[in-house]
Short mmCIF file of C-alpha atoms in Angstrom, two decimals:
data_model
loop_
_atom_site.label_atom_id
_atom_site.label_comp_id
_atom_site.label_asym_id
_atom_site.label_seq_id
_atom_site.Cartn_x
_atom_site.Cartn_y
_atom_site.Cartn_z
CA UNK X 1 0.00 0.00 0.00
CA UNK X 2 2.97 2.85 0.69
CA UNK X 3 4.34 1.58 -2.46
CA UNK X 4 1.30 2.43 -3.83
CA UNK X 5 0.72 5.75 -2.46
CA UNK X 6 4.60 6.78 -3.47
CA UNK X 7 3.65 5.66 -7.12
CA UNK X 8 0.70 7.42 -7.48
CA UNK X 9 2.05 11.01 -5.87
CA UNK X 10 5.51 10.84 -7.13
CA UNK X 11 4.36 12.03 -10.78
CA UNK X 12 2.38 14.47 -9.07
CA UNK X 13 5.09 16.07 -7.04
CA UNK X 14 7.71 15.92 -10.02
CA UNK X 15 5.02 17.51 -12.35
CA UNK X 16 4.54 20.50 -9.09
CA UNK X 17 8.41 20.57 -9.27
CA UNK X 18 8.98 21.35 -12.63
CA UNK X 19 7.40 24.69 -12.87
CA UNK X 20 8.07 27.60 -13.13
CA UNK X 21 8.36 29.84 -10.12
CA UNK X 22 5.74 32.17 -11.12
CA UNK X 23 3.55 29.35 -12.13
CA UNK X 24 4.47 27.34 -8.99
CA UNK X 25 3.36 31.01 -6.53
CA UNK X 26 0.25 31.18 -8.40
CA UNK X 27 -0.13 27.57 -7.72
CA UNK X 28 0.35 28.00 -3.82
CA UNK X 29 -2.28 30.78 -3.45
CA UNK X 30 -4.62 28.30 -4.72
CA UNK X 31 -3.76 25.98 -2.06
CA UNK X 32 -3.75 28.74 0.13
CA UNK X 33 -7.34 29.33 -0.87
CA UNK X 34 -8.30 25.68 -0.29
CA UNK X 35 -6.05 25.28 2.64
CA UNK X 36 -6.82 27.90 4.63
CA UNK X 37 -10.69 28.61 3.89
CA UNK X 38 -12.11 25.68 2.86
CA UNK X 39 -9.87 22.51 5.20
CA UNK X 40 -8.85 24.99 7.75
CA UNK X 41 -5.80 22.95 8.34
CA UNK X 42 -4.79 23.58 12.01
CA UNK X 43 -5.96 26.70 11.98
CA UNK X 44 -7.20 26.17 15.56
CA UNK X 45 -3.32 25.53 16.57
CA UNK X 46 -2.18 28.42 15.00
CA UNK X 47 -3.98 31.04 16.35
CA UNK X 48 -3.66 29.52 20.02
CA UNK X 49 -0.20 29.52 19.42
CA UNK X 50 -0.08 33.30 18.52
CA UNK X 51 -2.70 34.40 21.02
CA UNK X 52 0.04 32.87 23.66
CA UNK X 53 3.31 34.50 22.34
CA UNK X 54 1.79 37.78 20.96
CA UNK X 55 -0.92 38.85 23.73
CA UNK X 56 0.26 42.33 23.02
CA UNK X 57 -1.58 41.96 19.52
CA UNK X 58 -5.29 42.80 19.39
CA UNK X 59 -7.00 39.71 17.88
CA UNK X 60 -7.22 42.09 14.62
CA UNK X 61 -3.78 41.87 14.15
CA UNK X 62 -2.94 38.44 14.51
CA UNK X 63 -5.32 37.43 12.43
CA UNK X 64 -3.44 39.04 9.73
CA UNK X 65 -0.34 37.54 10.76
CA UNK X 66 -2.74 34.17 10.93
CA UNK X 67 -3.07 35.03 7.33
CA UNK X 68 0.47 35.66 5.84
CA UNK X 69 1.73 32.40 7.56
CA UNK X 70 -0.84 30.19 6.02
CA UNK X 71 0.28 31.95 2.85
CA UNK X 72 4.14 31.65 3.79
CA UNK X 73 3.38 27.92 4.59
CA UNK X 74 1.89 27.20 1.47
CA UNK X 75 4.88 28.54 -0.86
CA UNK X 76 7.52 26.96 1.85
CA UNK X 77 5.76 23.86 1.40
CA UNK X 78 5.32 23.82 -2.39
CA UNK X 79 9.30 25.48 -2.65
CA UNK X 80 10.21 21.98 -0.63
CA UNK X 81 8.40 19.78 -3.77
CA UNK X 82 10.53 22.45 -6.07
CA UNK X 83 13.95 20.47 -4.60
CA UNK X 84 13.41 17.74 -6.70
CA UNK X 85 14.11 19.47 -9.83
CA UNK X 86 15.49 22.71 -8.75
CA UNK X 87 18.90 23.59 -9.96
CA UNK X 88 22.37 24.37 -8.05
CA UNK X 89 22.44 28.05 -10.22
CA UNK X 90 18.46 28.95 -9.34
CA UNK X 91 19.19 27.54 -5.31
CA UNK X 92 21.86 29.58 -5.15
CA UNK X 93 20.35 33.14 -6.92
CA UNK X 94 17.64 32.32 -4.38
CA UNK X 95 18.83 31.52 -0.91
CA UNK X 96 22.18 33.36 0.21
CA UNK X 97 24.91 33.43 2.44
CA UNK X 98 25.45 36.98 3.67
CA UNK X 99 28.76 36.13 5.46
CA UNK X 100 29.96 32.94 5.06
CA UNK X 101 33.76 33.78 5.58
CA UNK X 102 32.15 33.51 9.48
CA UNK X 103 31.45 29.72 8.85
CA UNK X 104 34.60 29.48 6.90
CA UNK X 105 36.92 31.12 10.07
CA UNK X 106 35.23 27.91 12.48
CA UNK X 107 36.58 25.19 10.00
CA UNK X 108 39.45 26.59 9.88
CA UNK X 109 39.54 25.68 13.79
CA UNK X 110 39.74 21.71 12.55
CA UNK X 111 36.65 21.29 15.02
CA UNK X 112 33.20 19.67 13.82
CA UNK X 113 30.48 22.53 13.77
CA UNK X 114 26.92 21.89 15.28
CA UNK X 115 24.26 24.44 13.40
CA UNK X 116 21.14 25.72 14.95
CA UNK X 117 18.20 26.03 12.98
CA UNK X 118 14.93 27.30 13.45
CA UNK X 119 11.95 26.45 11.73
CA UNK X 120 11.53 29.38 10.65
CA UNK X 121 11.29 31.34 6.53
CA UNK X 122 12.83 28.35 5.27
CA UNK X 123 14.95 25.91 6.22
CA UNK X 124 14.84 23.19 3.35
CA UNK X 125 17.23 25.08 1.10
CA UNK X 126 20.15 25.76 3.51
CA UNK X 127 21.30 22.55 2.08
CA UNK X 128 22.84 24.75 -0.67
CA UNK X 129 25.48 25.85 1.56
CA UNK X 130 26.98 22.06 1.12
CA UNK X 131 28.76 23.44 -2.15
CA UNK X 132 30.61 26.28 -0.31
CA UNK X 133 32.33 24.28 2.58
CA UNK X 134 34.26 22.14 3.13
CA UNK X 135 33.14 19.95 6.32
CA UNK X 136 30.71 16.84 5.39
CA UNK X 137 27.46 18.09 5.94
CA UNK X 138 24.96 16.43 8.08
CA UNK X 139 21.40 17.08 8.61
CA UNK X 140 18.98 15.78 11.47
CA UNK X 141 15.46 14.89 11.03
CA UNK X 142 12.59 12.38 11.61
CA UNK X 143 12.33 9.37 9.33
CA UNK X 144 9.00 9.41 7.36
CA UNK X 145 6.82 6.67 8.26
CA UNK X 146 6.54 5.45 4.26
CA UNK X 147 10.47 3.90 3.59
CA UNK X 148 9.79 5.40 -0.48
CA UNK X 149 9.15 8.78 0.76
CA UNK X 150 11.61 8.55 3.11
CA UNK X 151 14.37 7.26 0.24
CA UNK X 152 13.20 10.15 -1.92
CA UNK X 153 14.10 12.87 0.30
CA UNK X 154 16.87 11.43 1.12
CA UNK X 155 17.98 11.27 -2.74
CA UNK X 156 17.30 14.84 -2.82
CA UNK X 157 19.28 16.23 -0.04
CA UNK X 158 22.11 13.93 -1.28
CA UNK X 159 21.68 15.96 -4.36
CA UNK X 160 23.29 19.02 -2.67
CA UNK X 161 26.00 16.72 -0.75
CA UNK X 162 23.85 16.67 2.44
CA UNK X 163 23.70 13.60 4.58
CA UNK X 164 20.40 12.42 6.78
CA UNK X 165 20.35 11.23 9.61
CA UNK X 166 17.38 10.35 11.90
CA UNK X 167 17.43 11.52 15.64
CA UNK X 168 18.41 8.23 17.01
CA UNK X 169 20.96 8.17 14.64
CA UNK X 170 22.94 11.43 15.68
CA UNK X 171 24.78 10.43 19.05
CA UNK X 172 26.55 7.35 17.32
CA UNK X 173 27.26 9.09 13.95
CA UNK X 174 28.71 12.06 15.50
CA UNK X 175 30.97 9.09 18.08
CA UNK X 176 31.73 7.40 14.66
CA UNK X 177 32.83 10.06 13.02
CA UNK X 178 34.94 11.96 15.83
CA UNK X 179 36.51 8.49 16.24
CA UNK X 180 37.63 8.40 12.44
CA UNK X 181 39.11 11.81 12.05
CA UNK X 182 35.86 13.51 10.15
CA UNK X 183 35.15 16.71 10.70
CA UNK X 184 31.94 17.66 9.87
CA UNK X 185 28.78 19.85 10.17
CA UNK X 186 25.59 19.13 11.78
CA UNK X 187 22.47 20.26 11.41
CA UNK X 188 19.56 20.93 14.01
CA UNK X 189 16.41 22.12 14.23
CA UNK X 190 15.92 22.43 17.79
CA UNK X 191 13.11 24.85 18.56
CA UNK X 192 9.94 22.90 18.36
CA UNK X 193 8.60 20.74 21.62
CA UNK X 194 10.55 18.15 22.70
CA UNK X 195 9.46 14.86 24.16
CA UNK X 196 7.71 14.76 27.37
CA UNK X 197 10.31 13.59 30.49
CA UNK X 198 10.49 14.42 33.91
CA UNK X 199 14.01 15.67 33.44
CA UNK X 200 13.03 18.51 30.50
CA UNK X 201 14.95 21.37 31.00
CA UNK X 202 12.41 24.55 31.15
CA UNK X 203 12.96 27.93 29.93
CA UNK X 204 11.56 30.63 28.84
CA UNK X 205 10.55 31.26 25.26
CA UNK X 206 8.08 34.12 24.29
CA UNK X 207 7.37 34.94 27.79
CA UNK X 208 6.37 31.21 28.56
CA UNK X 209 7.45 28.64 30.28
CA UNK X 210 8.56 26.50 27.67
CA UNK X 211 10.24 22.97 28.18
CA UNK X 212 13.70 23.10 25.07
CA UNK X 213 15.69 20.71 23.68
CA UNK X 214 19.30 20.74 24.94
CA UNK X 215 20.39 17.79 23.00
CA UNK X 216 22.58 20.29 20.31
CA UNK X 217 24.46 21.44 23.18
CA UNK X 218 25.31 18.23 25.00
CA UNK X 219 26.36 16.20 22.17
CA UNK X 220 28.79 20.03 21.31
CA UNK X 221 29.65 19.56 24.58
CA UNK X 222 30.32 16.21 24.67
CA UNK X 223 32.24 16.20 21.22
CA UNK X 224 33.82 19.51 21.65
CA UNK X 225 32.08 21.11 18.75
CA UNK X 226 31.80 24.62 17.91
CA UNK X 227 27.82 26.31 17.77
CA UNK X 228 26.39 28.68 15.11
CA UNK X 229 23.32 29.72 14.27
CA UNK X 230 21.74 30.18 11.15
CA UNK X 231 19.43 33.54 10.84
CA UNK X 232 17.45 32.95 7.67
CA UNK X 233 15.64 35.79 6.86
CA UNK X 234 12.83 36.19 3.95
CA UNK X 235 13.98 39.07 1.84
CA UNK X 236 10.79 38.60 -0.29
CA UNK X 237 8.51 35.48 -2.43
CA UNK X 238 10.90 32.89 -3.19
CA UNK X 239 14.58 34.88 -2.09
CA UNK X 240 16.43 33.92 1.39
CA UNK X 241 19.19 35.40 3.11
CA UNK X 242 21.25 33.46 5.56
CA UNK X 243 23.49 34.73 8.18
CA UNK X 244 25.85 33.13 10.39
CA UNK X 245 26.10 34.00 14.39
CA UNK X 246 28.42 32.14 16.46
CA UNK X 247 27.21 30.99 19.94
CA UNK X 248 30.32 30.37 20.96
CA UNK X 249 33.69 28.40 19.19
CA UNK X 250 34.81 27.42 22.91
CA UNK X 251 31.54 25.39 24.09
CA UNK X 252 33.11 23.89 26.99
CA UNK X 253 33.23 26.80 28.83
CA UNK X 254 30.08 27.99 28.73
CA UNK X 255 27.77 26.86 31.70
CA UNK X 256 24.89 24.45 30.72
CA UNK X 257 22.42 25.22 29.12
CA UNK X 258 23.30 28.78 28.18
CA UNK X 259 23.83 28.25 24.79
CA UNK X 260 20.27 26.60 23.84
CA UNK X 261 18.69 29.14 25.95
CA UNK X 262 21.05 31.75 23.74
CA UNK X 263 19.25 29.68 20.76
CA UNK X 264 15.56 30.13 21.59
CA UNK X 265 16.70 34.07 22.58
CA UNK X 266 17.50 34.65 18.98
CA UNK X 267 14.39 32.38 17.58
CA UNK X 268 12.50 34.44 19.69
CA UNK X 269 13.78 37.68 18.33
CA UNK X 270 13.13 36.63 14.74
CA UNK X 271 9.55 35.56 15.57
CA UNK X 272 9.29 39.31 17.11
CA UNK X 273 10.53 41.10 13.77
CA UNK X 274 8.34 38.89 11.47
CA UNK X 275 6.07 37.09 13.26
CA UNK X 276 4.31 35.35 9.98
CA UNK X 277 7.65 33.43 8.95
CA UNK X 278 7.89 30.65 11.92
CA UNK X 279 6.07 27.61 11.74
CA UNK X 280 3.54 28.00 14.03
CA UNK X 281 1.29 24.68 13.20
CA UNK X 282 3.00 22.75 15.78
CA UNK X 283 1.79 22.66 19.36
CA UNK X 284 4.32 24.53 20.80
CA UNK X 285 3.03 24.64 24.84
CA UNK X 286 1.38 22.01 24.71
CA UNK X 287 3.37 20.59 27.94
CA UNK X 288 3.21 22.18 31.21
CA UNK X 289 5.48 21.70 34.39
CA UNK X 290 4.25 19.44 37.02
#
């Protein structure tokens, strides 16, 4: 039966990918349309989510920032399909690297970099930056439950010389590779909710109590890798910049968990410039402290 589904939505997604930008925008306000007005996909979840971390809005106003996200989410999504076919000139005319000699200066250190990413404009296409460094390029995410879908996007990220690996994956590739003498560059997208466990670490993110994920850190910690985080910022329909920050390039000495709190700090200040950019369909509170 997944073999099934994959076969019968592959053309369809390869057809989606294959257009051309302007066809492909006017594409996603259809969906838009249909996604937003007629399915009202989570539209419940988002605008919980942004009465909680903007209660200085009036419920005028986030309701138009309800409305650009759905509209954001729609061309992110349909920009993701676009990977399949897109090519390494177009990627790179459409998502830059303001100041990658930053990134460049930490390899230079000979120490394996761990990335911080937030779900947030886009974070698909910072696979592109695979062709300007030099470190192997890893990035983490959750294996899709159908093992085609899951081999597709793999295919595609391996495209643009980026690696996947799954979550349970990351501890003993990271070992494996540390062990072996490869330095390389890993990827994570650490801002969403993470599993419930009586030993979460809680901060405070958007004036909330928020449980974060600290895993980034320990495992820099652990494998004395330097942190950066990537600011993508939407400069307008279907053009990224990227800018590198460095949390810090001597992790060790920086007491625990400062540097994902650091993280969520800067999320936090890019959901406060442009609120309609992050990805606000997942249920970000949805734990609270015992």
């Amino acid at each position: 039966m997944q073999y099934l589904v994959y076969l019968l939505l592959y053309p369809i997604l390869w057809i989606i990918s294959i257009l051309p930008f302007r066809l492909l925008y006017l594409f996603s306000d259809a969906v838009y349309g249909l996604v937003y007005y007629i399915l009202s996909y989570r539209k419940k979840t988002v605008r919980n989510n942004l009465a909680k971390a903007l209660p200085h809005l009036s419920e005028a106003e986030r309701r138009v920032i309800e409305k650009k996200f759905f509209h954001h989410m729609c061309d992110m999504f349909l920009e993701m399909i676009k990977t399949m076919s897109i090519s390494q000139q177009e990627m790179e005319k459409r998502f830059q690297f303001t100041n990658l000699d930053v990134y460049l200066d930490l390899e230079k250190k000979q120490k394996s970099i761990a990335v911080m990413i937030a779900h947030y404009a886009t974070y698909e296409w910072v696979i592109s930056m695979n062709y300007k460094i030099s470190f192997k390029g890893y990035a983490i995410y959750k294996k899709i439950a159908n093992p085609h879908f899951d081999k597709l996007v793999k295919n595609i990220r391996s495209k643009f010389k980026a690696f996947l690996i799954t979550t349970k994956e990351t501890n003993t590739t990271i070992e494996s590779n540390a062990k072996a003498g490869i330095l390389g560059i890993y990827g994570f997208a650490s801002d969403q909710t993470p599993r419930w466990s009586e030993s979460l670490y809680w901060s405070t993110f958007m004036g909330i109590e928020t449980p974060i994920h600290i895993g980034a850190e320990v495992l820099a910690k652990k494998y004395d890798m330097n942190m950066i985080y990537l600011k993508v910022k939407k400069v307008k329909r279907g053009y990224y910049e990227a800018t590198f920050e460095v949390l810090s390039d001597d992790v060790r000495s920086v007491p625990d968990y400062k540097l994902s709190e650091l993280f969520m700090q800067k999320v936090e200040q890019q959901i406060l410039e442009a609120p309609e950019f992050y990805l606000w369909t997942h249920k970000r509170w949805k734990h609270k402290r015992k």
